[in-house]
Structure formats: structure tokens, C-alpha cells
């Protein structure tokens, strides 16, 4: 007899409602915030988001020597792998690496076809991921197409667990990603109202890549 409840994971959405995350997100939403300040805010926010997403990383006890004695103390079993969805994912990456400097990093380059809004891959380079925890980062979870395509690529390399980290999500993107990858939990700073007819998050903050790098 099969047990559907046990075999179908229930995807979880974690909204990081810490006041500092919310305050910094508001500054990033402001149209007048220049790129240099936007980058700084995003980097600071990614430290706080990473603190939350890393809560469930596994620890084991190791024997260590302090200046006073030997003792048993907790240490991460494995550092996770971080995969950045280019190019906006790199805006979150440095903050993640400040908190987890031992993480190895992969990149997947995807752009949105402006007509279909489908994700088109142009680059992919991953470190070994088999059996490891992978954190996939992209500031904006909009349609969910890029995120779902990136997760397909990551899963092909056999990680033990995958988490998705973003700054801002649309309800449509959350639903699409949960449907395509029900085993992947999402951490975000906020879920906005909706997508507009060209796939931008509303009220949102505009194009994250443009805001980070000063392009238009
Ligand atoms: N990508 C962005 O950078 N911004 C959006 O609003 C949607 C997708």
C-alpha cells in the first residue's frame, strides 16, 4: 500500500519578516536609490536572509582543543553549495559567502525570452554537488520559469537537498516553483501583489539586474 502523504513533500514558503530585512527592502524598492546603494543594501540583506536559510543545516559534534581543555563542540557537517542564477543572483552571492565562506559556488546563466517569458540557458558551471545541500539564489522570483529551469539543472547533479533564496517573490512564481519542485523550500523577504503583463513583480523594485549594475 502506498502512503501519498509520506511520498509527496509539502513545499514551504518562509517569509523573513525581520525588521532590518523589511527596512532595507523598502530602500531597495525606492526608484531614487542609486545602484551603489542598492548593491550595498542587497548585500546586507543577503547576510540576514542567509542567517535564516542556514538554520536547518546539519551539525555534528567534533572533538576540539580550546586553550583550556578538550571538548566536544558542534560544527557544520558539510558546507552547502551556492548556485547563483546569472546575472542578478550575483547581487545576493557575496552576502551568502560572507556568512558561509566555505561554500563552493556554481553559476547558471539564464535570460528571459521577452516574448514567451521562458528561461533560455546560455551558461552553466557547477562544483560537485552530489549528496550536498544546494542553495540557489536569485533576487526575484517572478514567473518562476528561470528558477524552475535552474533547479532542473541542479537536480541533475544529485544534491541531497535544495533551497531557493530570493529577495522578493510574486505569488505566481511561488505557486509555479512549488508545483514544479515541491521538494524545494523557498525563503524570501516578501511576497508582492502580482506580476504585470510583461512579467515584472508589482509593486516590486524593477529589474534587479539593472538596479544592481546600473544598466537599463
Ligand atoms: N526580474 C526582475 O528583475 N524584476 C522583476 O520584477 C521580475 C523579474
CSV table of N, CA and C in Angstrom, one decimal, residues 70-150:
chain,number,residue,atom,x,y,z
A,70,UNK,N,40.1,20.0,26.4
A,70,UNK,CA,39.5,19.4,25.2
A,70,UNK,C,38.0,19.4,25.4
A,71,UNK,N,37.2,19.5,24.4
A,71,UNK,CA,35.8,19.5,24.5
A,71,UNK,C,35.2,19.0,23.2
A,72,UNK,N,33.9,18.7,23.3
A,72,UNK,CA,33.1,18.3,22.1
A,72,UNK,C,32.3,19.5,21.7
A,73,UNK,N,32.3,19.9,20.4
A,73,UNK,CA,31.6,21.1,20.0
A,73,UNK,C,30.9,20.9,18.6
A,74,UNK,N,29.8,21.6,18.3
A,74,UNK,CA,29.2,21.4,17.0
A,74,UNK,C,29.9,22.1,15.9
A,75,UNK,N,29.8,21.5,14.7
A,75,UNK,CA,30.5,22.0,13.5
A,75,UNK,C,29.6,21.6,12.3
A,76,UNK,N,29.5,22.4,11.3
A,76,UNK,CA,28.8,22.0,10.1
A,76,UNK,C,29.3,20.7,9.5
A,77,UNK,N,28.4,19.8,9.2
A,77,UNK,CA,28.9,18.6,8.6
A,77,UNK,C,29.5,18.9,7.2
A,78,UNK,N,28.8,19.6,6.4
A,78,UNK,CA,29.3,20.0,5.1
A,78,UNK,C,28.9,21.4,4.8
A,79,UNK,N,29.7,22.2,4.1
A,79,UNK,CA,29.3,23.5,3.7
A,79,UNK,C,28.4,23.3,2.5
A,80,UNK,N,27.3,24.1,2.4
A,80,UNK,CA,26.5,24.0,1.2
A,80,UNK,C,27.1,24.5,0.0
A,81,UNK,N,26.6,24.1,-1.1
A,81,UNK,CA,27.0,24.7,-2.4
A,81,UNK,C,26.0,25.9,-2.7
A,82,UNK,N,26.5,27.0,-3.2
A,82,UNK,CA,25.6,28.1,-3.6
A,82,UNK,C,25.6,28.2,-5.1
A,83,UNK,N,24.4,28.2,-5.7
A,83,UNK,CA,24.3,28.4,-7.1
A,83,UNK,C,23.6,29.7,-7.4
A,84,UNK,N,24.3,30.6,-8.1
A,84,UNK,CA,23.8,31.9,-8.5
A,84,UNK,C,23.2,31.8,-9.9
A,85,UNK,N,21.9,32.3,-10.0
A,85,UNK,CA,21.3,32.5,-11.3
A,85,UNK,C,21.8,33.8,-11.9
A,86,UNK,N,22.6,33.7,-12.9
A,86,UNK,CA,23.2,35.0,-13.5
A,86,UNK,C,22.1,35.8,-14.2
A,87,UNK,N,22.2,37.1,-14.2
A,87,UNK,CA,23.3,37.8,-13.5
A,87,UNK,C,22.9,38.3,-12.2
A,88,UNK,N,21.6,38.5,-11.9
A,88,UNK,CA,21.1,39.2,-10.7
A,88,UNK,C,21.5,38.4,-9.4
A,89,UNK,N,21.6,37.1,-9.6
A,89,UNK,CA,21.9,36.2,-8.4
A,89,UNK,C,23.2,36.7,-7.8
A,90,UNK,N,24.1,37.2,-8.6
A,90,UNK,CA,25.4,37.6,-8.0
A,90,UNK,C,25.3,38.8,-7.0
A,91,UNK,N,24.1,39.5,-7.1
A,91,UNK,CA,23.9,40.5,-6.1
A,91,UNK,C,23.7,40.0,-4.7
A,92,UNK,N,23.2,38.7,-4.6
A,92,UNK,CA,23.0,38.1,-3.3
A,92,UNK,C,24.2,37.3,-2.9
A,93,UNK,N,25.0,36.9,-3.9
A,93,UNK,CA,26.1,35.9,-3.6
A,93,UNK,C,27.1,36.3,-2.6
A,94,UNK,N,27.6,37.6,-2.7
A,94,UNK,CA,28.7,38.0,-1.8
A,94,UNK,C,28.3,37.9,-0.3
A,95,UNK,N,27.0,38.3,-0.1
A,95,UNK,CA,26.5,38.3,1.3
A,95,UNK,C,26.4,36.8,1.8
A,96,UNK,N,26.0,35.9,0.9
A,96,UNK,CA,25.9,34.5,1.3
A,96,UNK,C,27.3,34.0,1.6
A,97,UNK,N,28.3,34.4,0.8
A,97,UNK,CA,29.7,33.9,1.0
A,97,UNK,C,30.3,34.5,2.2
A,98,UNK,N,29.9,35.7,2.6
A,98,UNK,CA,30.4,36.3,3.9
A,98,UNK,C,30.0,35.4,5.1
A,99,UNK,N,28.8,34.9,5.0
A,99,UNK,CA,28.3,34.2,6.2
A,99,UNK,C,28.7,32.7,6.1
A,100,UNK,N,28.8,32.2,4.9
A,100,UNK,CA,29.3,30.8,4.7
A,100,UNK,C,30.5,30.8,3.8
A,101,UNK,N,31.7,31.2,4.2
A,101,UNK,CA,32.8,31.4,3.3
A,101,UNK,C,33.3,30.1,2.8
A,102,UNK,N,33.0,28.9,3.4
A,102,UNK,CA,33.5,27.6,2.9
A,102,UNK,C,32.6,27.1,1.8
A,103,UNK,N,31.5,27.8,1.4
A,103,UNK,CA,30.6,27.3,0.4
A,103,UNK,C,31.3,27.3,-1.0
A,104,UNK,N,31.1,26.3,-1.8
A,104,UNK,CA,31.6,26.3,-3.2
A,104,UNK,C,30.4,26.9,-4.0
A,105,UNK,N,30.8,27.5,-5.2
A,105,UNK,CA,29.8,28.3,-5.9
A,105,UNK,C,29.7,27.7,-7.4
A,106,UNK,N,28.4,27.6,-7.8
A,106,UNK,CA,28.1,27.3,-9.2
A,106,UNK,C,27.3,28.5,-9.8
A,107,UNK,N,27.3,28.5,-11.1
A,107,UNK,CA,26.6,29.6,-11.8
A,107,UNK,C,25.7,28.9,-12.9
A,108,UNK,N,24.5,29.5,-13.1
A,108,UNK,CA,23.8,29.1,-14.2
A,108,UNK,C,23.3,30.4,-14.9
A,109,UNK,N,23.6,30.5,-16.2
A,109,UNK,CA,23.2,31.8,-16.9
A,109,UNK,C,21.9,31.5,-17.6
A,110,UNK,N,20.9,32.3,-17.3
A,110,UNK,CA,19.5,32.2,-17.9
A,110,UNK,C,19.0,33.6,-18.2
A,111,UNK,N,18.5,33.7,-19.4
A,111,UNK,CA,17.8,35.0,-19.6
A,111,UNK,C,16.4,34.7,-20.0
A,112,UNK,N,15.5,35.8,-19.8
A,112,UNK,CA,14.1,35.6,-20.1
A,112,UNK,C,13.8,36.0,-21.5
A,113,UNK,N,13.3,35.1,-22.3
A,113,UNK,CA,12.8,35.5,-23.6
A,113,UNK,C,11.7,36.5,-23.5
A,114,UNK,N,11.9,37.7,-24.0
A,114,UNK,CA,10.9,38.8,-23.7
A,114,UNK,C,9.5,38.5,-24.2
A,115,UNK,N,9.4,37.6,-25.3
A,115,UNK,CA,8.1,37.3,-25.9
A,115,UNK,C,7.4,36.2,-25.1
A,116,UNK,N,8.2,35.2,-24.8
A,116,UNK,CA,7.5,34.0,-24.2
A,116,UNK,C,7.6,34.0,-22.7
A,117,UNK,N,8.6,34.8,-22.1
A,117,UNK,CA,8.9,34.8,-20.7
A,117,UNK,C,9.6,33.5,-20.3
A,118,UNK,N,9.9,32.6,-21.2
A,118,UNK,CA,10.6,31.3,-20.9
A,118,UNK,C,12.0,31.6,-20.6
A,119,UNK,N,12.7,30.7,-19.8
A,119,UNK,CA,14.1,30.8,-19.5
A,119,UNK,C,14.9,30.2,-20.6
A,120,UNK,N,15.9,30.9,-21.0
A,120,UNK,CA,16.9,30.3,-22.0
A,120,UNK,C,18.3,30.2,-21.4
A,121,UNK,N,18.9,29.0,-21.4
A,121,UNK,CA,20.2,28.9,-20.7
A,121,UNK,C,21.3,29.2,-21.7
A,122,UNK,N,22.3,30.0,-21.2
A,122,UNK,CA,23.5,30.3,-22.0
A,122,UNK,C,24.8,30.0,-21.3
A,123,UNK,N,24.7,29.5,-20.0
A,123,UNK,CA,26.0,29.2,-19.3
A,123,UNK,C,25.6,28.3,-18.1
A,124,UNK,N,26.5,27.4,-17.9
A,124,UNK,CA,26.3,26.5,-16.7
A,124,UNK,C,27.7,26.0,-16.2
A,125,UNK,N,28.0,26.2,-15.0
A,125,UNK,CA,29.2,25.6,-14.4
A,125,UNK,C,29.0,25.4,-12.9
A,126,UNK,N,29.0,24.1,-12.5
A,126,UNK,CA,28.8,23.7,-11.1
A,126,UNK,C,30.0,23.0,-10.5
A,127,UNK,N,30.2,23.2,-9.2
A,127,UNK,CA,31.1,22.3,-8.5
A,127,UNK,C,30.4,21.0,-8.2
A,128,UNK,N,31.2,20.0,-7.7
A,128,UNK,CA,30.5,18.7,-7.3
A,128,UNK,C,29.3,19.0,-6.3
A,129,UNK,N,28.2,18.4,-6.6
A,129,UNK,CA,27.0,18.7,-5.8
A,129,UNK,C,26.3,17.5,-5.2
A,130,UNK,N,26.8,16.3,-5.6
A,130,UNK,CA,26.2,15.0,-5.2
A,130,UNK,C,26.2,14.9,-3.7
A,131,UNK,N,25.0,14.7,-3.1
A,131,UNK,CA,24.9,14.5,-1.7
A,131,UNK,C,24.9,15.7,-0.9
A,132,UNK,N,25.1,16.9,-1.5
A,132,UNK,CA,25.2,18.1,-0.7
A,132,UNK,C,23.9,18.9,-0.6
A,133,UNK,N,23.9,19.9,0.3
A,133,UNK,CA,22.8,20.9,0.3
A,133,UNK,C,23.2,22.0,-0.7
A,134,UNK,N,22.2,22.4,-1.5
A,134,UNK,CA,22.5,23.4,-2.5
A,134,UNK,C,21.5,24.6,-2.3
A,135,UNK,N,22.0,25.8,-2.2
A,135,UNK,CA,21.2,27.0,-2.0
A,135,UNK,C,21.2,27.7,-3.4
A,136,UNK,N,20.1,27.8,-4.0
A,136,UNK,CA,20.0,28.5,-5.3
A,136,UNK,C,19.5,29.9,-5.1
A,137,UNK,N,20.3,30.9,-5.6
A,137,UNK,CA,19.9,32.3,-5.3
A,137,UNK,C,19.6,33.1,-6.5
A,138,UNK,N,18.6,33.9,-6.4
A,138,UNK,CA,18.1,34.9,-7.4
A,138,UNK,C,17.3,35.9,-6.7
A,139,UNK,N,17.5,37.2,-6.8
A,139,UNK,CA,16.7,38.2,-6.0
A,139,UNK,C,15.2,38.1,-6.3
A,140,UNK,N,14.9,37.8,-7.6
A,140,UNK,CA,13.5,38.0,-7.9
A,140,UNK,C,12.9,36.6,-8.4
A,141,UNK,N,11.8,36.2,-7.7
A,141,UNK,CA,11.1,35.0,-8.1
A,141,UNK,C,9.8,35.5,-8.8
A,142,UNK,N,9.8,35.7,-10.1
A,142,UNK,CA,8.7,36.3,-10.8
A,142,UNK,C,7.8,35.3,-11.4
A,143,UNK,N,8.0,34.8,-12.6
A,143,UNK,CA,7.1,33.8,-13.2
A,143,UNK,C,7.5,32.4,-12.6
A,144,UNK,N,8.7,32.3,-12.2
A,144,UNK,CA,9.2,31.0,-11.7
A,144,UNK,C,9.9,30.2,-12.8
A,145,UNK,N,9.9,30.7,-14.0
A,145,UNK,CA,10.4,29.9,-15.1
A,145,UNK,C,12.0,29.7,-15.0
A,146,UNK,N,12.7,30.8,-14.7
A,146,UNK,CA,14.1,30.7,-14.6
A,146,UNK,C,14.5,29.8,-13.4
A,147,UNK,N,13.8,30.1,-12.3
A,147,UNK,CA,14.1,29.3,-11.1
A,147,UNK,C,13.9,27.8,-11.3
A,148,UNK,N,12.7,27.5,-11.9
A,148,UNK,CA,12.4,26.1,-12.2
A,148,UNK,C,13.5,25.4,-13.1
A,149,UNK,N,13.9,26.2,-14.1
A,149,UNK,CA,14.9,25.7,-15.1
A,149,UNK,C,16.2,25.5,-14.4
A,150,UNK,N,16.6,26.4,-13.5
A,150,UNK,CA,17.9,26.3,-12.7
A,150,UNK,C,17.8,25.1,-11.8
